[in-house]
C-alpha cells in the first residue's frame, strides 16, 4: 500500500503519533511498568504488581498492553492513577508517596525505543515525495527528542507537538493545527497516522486530508476502522 493509492494525491505533511505508531508500544511501556511494579513491591513490602497491571491493562503473560491509561494519558496522570490504585488497595497515603519517591522513574527513551520500521528510510521516502514529517505525541518533549536523536532521525522531523507544550491534548485538534500553522501547511494537505482512537478523533476534528490508522499499537483494526480512512498493519505499509 502506498500513499498514491489513498486518494489524497501528494500530501505536503505527514504527522505521526509516536508510541505504538513509530515505536513499539509494548516493548517500551510494558517493560517500564514491570520495572516500576517490582520497585514498588520492594519499597512497600506488599504484592501490588497484579493490581497495577489490571489498572494499566497490561498482560504480564503476553507482555502486551491494551488500550487504557498507558496509551492515553500523560506521565503525570499515570503517576496519579498509580498512587490512587495503591491507596485504594488499603495502603496509607504516606507510605504510597514514600514508595513512589523511591520507585517511580521515567522510561528510558533510548534503551526501550524499538522502531516499528526503519525510520530513516520511511522519513527519507516521504521527503523525496515532497512531504514534511512531524510528530504529535502525549509524551513529553525531552524524552521524545531523546528517542528520535537516539534513532538518528531527529533532523528529519520538521515539527513536534508534545504533552508538555501547553496545548490541549488528543483528541482535541490543537496539536495538528499547531503543527500545520508552524509549517504553513493546510490540514487538508496533511495525513495523520496513529494507532489509537484518540489519534483518529484528533485527525477528524482537525480536518486532515487523510486519517490513517495502524494496528501495530494497542487498538485493534476493527476499533480503528470507523474513524479511519484506511487501517494498515504498520507504518511499513505506508509508502
Coordinates of C-alpha atoms in Angstrom, one line a residue:
X1 CA 0.0 0.0 0.0
X2 CA 1.3 3.5 -0.8
X3 CA 0.0 7.0 -0.3
X4 CA -0.6 7.2 -4.0
X5 CA -3.5 4.8 -3.6
X6 CA -5.1 6.5 -0.7
X7 CA -6.8 9.3 -2.6
X8 CA -5.1 12.4 -1.3
X9 CA -2.6 13.0 -4.1
X10 CA 0.7 14.3 -2.9
X11 CA 0.4 15.2 0.8
X12 CA 2.6 18.1 2.0
X13 CA 2.8 16.8 5.5
X14 CA 2.6 13.5 7.4
X15 CA 2.1 13.7 11.1
X16 CA 2.8 10.6 13.2
X17 CA 1.9 9.6 16.7
X18 CA 4.9 8.2 18.5
X19 CA 4.3 5.2 20.7
X20 CA 2.5 2.3 19.0
X21 CA 2.9 4.0 15.6
X22 CA 6.6 4.7 15.2
X23 CA 7.8 3.0 18.3
X24 CA 6.9 -0.4 19.7
X25 CA 4.5 0.5 22.5
X26 CA 4.6 -2.8 24.3
X27 CA 8.4 -3.1 24.4
X28 CA 8.7 0.4 25.9
X29 CA 5.7 0.7 28.2
X30 CA 5.3 -2.9 29.2
X31 CA 8.9 -3.3 30.3
X32 CA 8.7 0.1 32.1
X33 CA 5.6 -0.9 34.0
X34 CA 7.1 -4.2 35.2
X35 CA 10.2 -2.3 36.4
X36 CA 8.1 0.2 38.4
X37 CA 5.8 -2.5 39.8
X38 CA 8.8 -4.5 41.0
X39 CA 10.3 -1.5 42.7
X40 CA 7.0 -0.6 44.3
X41 CA 6.6 -4.1 45.7
X42 CA 10.1 -3.9 47.2
X43 CA 9.5 -0.5 48.7
X44 CA 6.1 -1.3 50.1
X45 CA 6.7 -4.9 51.1
X46 CA 3.4 -5.7 49.5
X47 CA 2.2 -7.6 46.4
X48 CA 0.8 -4.7 44.3
X49 CA 2.0 -5.7 40.8
X50 CA -1.1 -7.5 39.7
X51 CA -3.4 -4.7 40.8
X52 CA -1.2 -2.2 38.9
X53 CA -1.2 -4.4 35.8
X54 CA -5.0 -4.7 35.9
X55 CA -5.4 -0.9 36.2
X56 CA -3.0 -0.3 33.4
X57 CA -4.5 -3.1 31.2
X58 CA -1.2 -4.9 30.9
X59 CA -1.0 -8.7 30.4
X60 CA 2.2 -9.9 32.0
X61 CA 2.0 -13.3 30.2
X62 CA 1.9 -11.8 26.7
X63 CA 3.7 -8.7 27.5
X64 CA 1.0 -6.7 25.7
X65 CA -0.8 -3.5 26.7
X66 CA -4.4 -2.9 25.9
X67 CA -6.0 0.5 25.3
X68 CA -6.0 2.2 28.6
X69 CA -4.1 4.7 30.8
X70 CA -0.7 3.8 29.4
X71 CA -1.8 4.6 25.9
X72 CA -4.0 7.6 26.5
X73 CA -2.7 9.8 29.4
X74 CA 0.3 11.8 30.4
X75 CA 3.1 10.6 32.7
X76 CA 1.7 12.9 35.4
X77 CA -1.7 11.3 35.1
X78 CA -0.2 7.8 35.2
X79 CA 1.6 8.6 38.4
X80 CA -1.6 9.9 40.0
X81 CA -3.5 6.8 38.9
X82 CA -0.8 4.6 40.3
X83 CA -0.9 6.4 43.7
X84 CA -4.7 6.2 43.8
X85 CA -4.7 2.5 42.9
X86 CA -2.2 1.7 45.7
X87 CA -4.2 3.8 48.2
X88 CA -7.4 2.1 47.2
X89 CA -5.8 -1.3 48.0
X90 CA -5.6 -0.2 51.6
X91 CA -2.1 1.3 51.8
X92 CA -1.6 4.5 53.7
X93 CA -1.2 7.6 51.5
X94 CA 2.1 8.5 53.2
X95 CA 3.5 5.0 52.6
X96 CA 2.4 5.2 48.9
X97 CA 4.0 8.5 48.3
X98 CA 7.3 7.4 50.0
X99 CA 7.4 4.3 47.9
X100 CA 6.7 6.3 44.7
X101 CA 9.6 8.7 45.6
X102 CA 11.9 5.6 45.6
X103 CA 10.4 3.5 42.8
X104 CA 9.0 5.9 40.2
X105 CA 11.1 6.7 37.2
X106 CA 10.6 7.7 33.6
X107 CA 11.0 5.1 30.8
X108 CA 14.5 5.2 29.2
X109 CA 13.6 6.9 25.9
X110 CA 16.6 5.5 24.1
X111 CA 17.2 2.0 25.5
X112 CA 13.5 1.0 25.4
X113 CA 12.7 2.5 22.0
X114 CA 12.3 -0.1 19.3
X115 CA 11.2 1.3 15.9
X116 CA 8.4 -0.4 14.1
X117 CA 10.2 0.0 10.8
X118 CA 13.4 1.6 9.6
X119 CA 12.6 5.2 10.3
X120 CA 15.4 6.8 8.2
X121 CA 14.1 5.0 5.2
X122 CA 10.5 5.9 5.8
X123 CA 11.1 9.6 6.5
X124 CA 13.5 9.8 3.6
X125 CA 10.9 8.4 1.2
X126 CA 8.4 10.9 2.5
X127 CA 10.8 13.7 2.0
X128 CA 11.6 12.5 -1.5
X129 CA 7.9 12.8 -2.3
X130 CA 7.9 16.4 -1.1
X131 CA 6.2 15.7 2.3
X132 CA 7.3 17.1 5.6
X133 CA 7.4 14.9 8.7
X134 CA 6.0 15.8 12.1
X135 CA 5.1 14.1 15.4
X136 CA 2.2 14.6 17.7
X137 CA 2.5 12.7 21.0
X138 CA 1.2 12.7 24.5
X139 CA 4.8 12.0 25.7
X140 CA 6.8 15.0 26.9
X141 CA 9.2 16.9 24.7
X142 CA 12.5 16.0 26.3
X143 CA 12.1 12.1 26.1
X144 CA 10.6 12.4 22.7
X145 CA 13.6 14.4 21.4
X146 CA 15.9 11.9 23.1
X147 CA 14.2 8.9 21.4
X148 CA 14.5 10.4 17.9
X149 CA 18.0 11.5 18.5
X150 CA 18.9 8.0 19.6
X151 CA 17.3 6.6 16.5
X152 CA 19.2 9.0 14.3
X153 CA 16.2 10.8 12.8
X154 CA 15.8 13.9 14.9
X155 CA 16.9 16.1 12.0
X156 CA 14.4 14.5 9.7
X157 CA 11.4 15.7 11.8
X158 CA 10.3 19.2 10.9
X159 CA 7.9 19.8 13.8
X160 CA 6.7 18.2 17.0
X161 CA 3.8 18.7 19.4
X162 CA 4.2 17.1 22.8
X163 CA 2.3 16.7 26.1
X164 CA 4.1 19.5 28.0
X165 CA 3.9 22.1 25.2
X166 CA 0.8 23.6 26.8
X167 CA -1.6 22.6 24.0
X168 CA -4.9 20.8 24.6
X169 CA -4.2 17.1 24.3
X170 CA -5.7 14.5 22.0
X171 CA -8.5 14.1 20.9
X172 CA -8.6 17.9 20.6
X173 CA -7.4 19.1 17.2
X174 CA -4.9 21.6 18.6
X175 CA -1.7 19.5 18.2
X176 CA -2.3 19.0 14.5
X177 CA -3.4 22.6 14.0
X178 CA -0.3 23.9 15.8
X179 CA 2.0 21.8 13.5
X180 CA 0.1 22.9 10.4
X181 CA 0.4 26.6 11.4
X182 CA 4.1 26.2 12.2
X183 CA 4.8 24.6 8.8
X184 CA 2.3 26.8 6.9
X185 CA 0.5 23.7 5.5
X186 CA -3.2 23.2 5.3
X187 CA -4.8 20.4 7.3
X188 CA -6.4 19.3 4.1
X189 CA -3.0 18.6 2.7
X190 CA -2.0 16.6 5.8
X191 CA -2.0 12.9 6.6
X192 CA -2.3 11.9 10.3
X193 CA -1.1 8.4 11.2
X194 CA -1.8 6.9 14.6
X195 CA -2.6 3.7 16.5
X196 CA -5.3 5.0 18.8
X197 CA -8.9 6.3 18.5
X198 CA -7.6 9.5 20.1
X199 CA -5.2 10.0 17.2
X200 CA -8.0 9.5 14.7
X201 CA -10.6 11.6 16.5
X202 CA -7.9 14.4 16.6
X203 CA -7.4 13.9 12.9
X204 CA -11.1 14.2 12.2
X205 CA -11.5 17.3 14.4
X206 CA -8.6 19.0 12.7
X207 CA -10.0 18.3 9.2
X208 CA -7.0 16.5 7.8
X209 CA -7.0 15.2 4.3
X210 CA -6.4 11.6 5.3
X211 CA -6.6 9.7 8.6
X212 CA -4.6 6.5 8.7
X213 CA -4.9 4.0 11.5
X214 CA -2.2 1.4 12.2
X215 CA -3.0 -1.7 14.2
X216 CA 0.6 -2.0 15.5
X217 CA -0.2 -0.5 18.9
X218 CA -2.9 -1.0 21.5
X219 CA -6.0 -0.7 19.4
X220 CA -7.3 -3.5 17.1
X221 CA -8.1 -2.7 13.5
X222 CA -11.8 -3.2 13.9
X223 CA -11.9 -0.4 16.5
X224 CA -9.9 2.0 14.4
X225 CA -11.8 1.4 11.2
X226 CA -14.9 3.5 11.9
X227 CA -12.7 6.6 12.4
X228 CA -10.0 6.0 9.8
X229 CA -9.9 6.3 6.0
X230 CA -7.8 3.2 6.0
X231 CA -6.2 0.9 8.6
X232 CA -2.7 -0.6 7.9
X233 CA -0.9 -3.3 9.8
X234 CA 2.0 -0.9 10.4
X235 CA 3.8 2.2 9.1
X236 CA 5.9 -0.1 7.0
X237 CA 3.0 -0.3 4.6
X238 CA 2.6 3.5 4.2
X239 CA 5.0 4.1 1.3

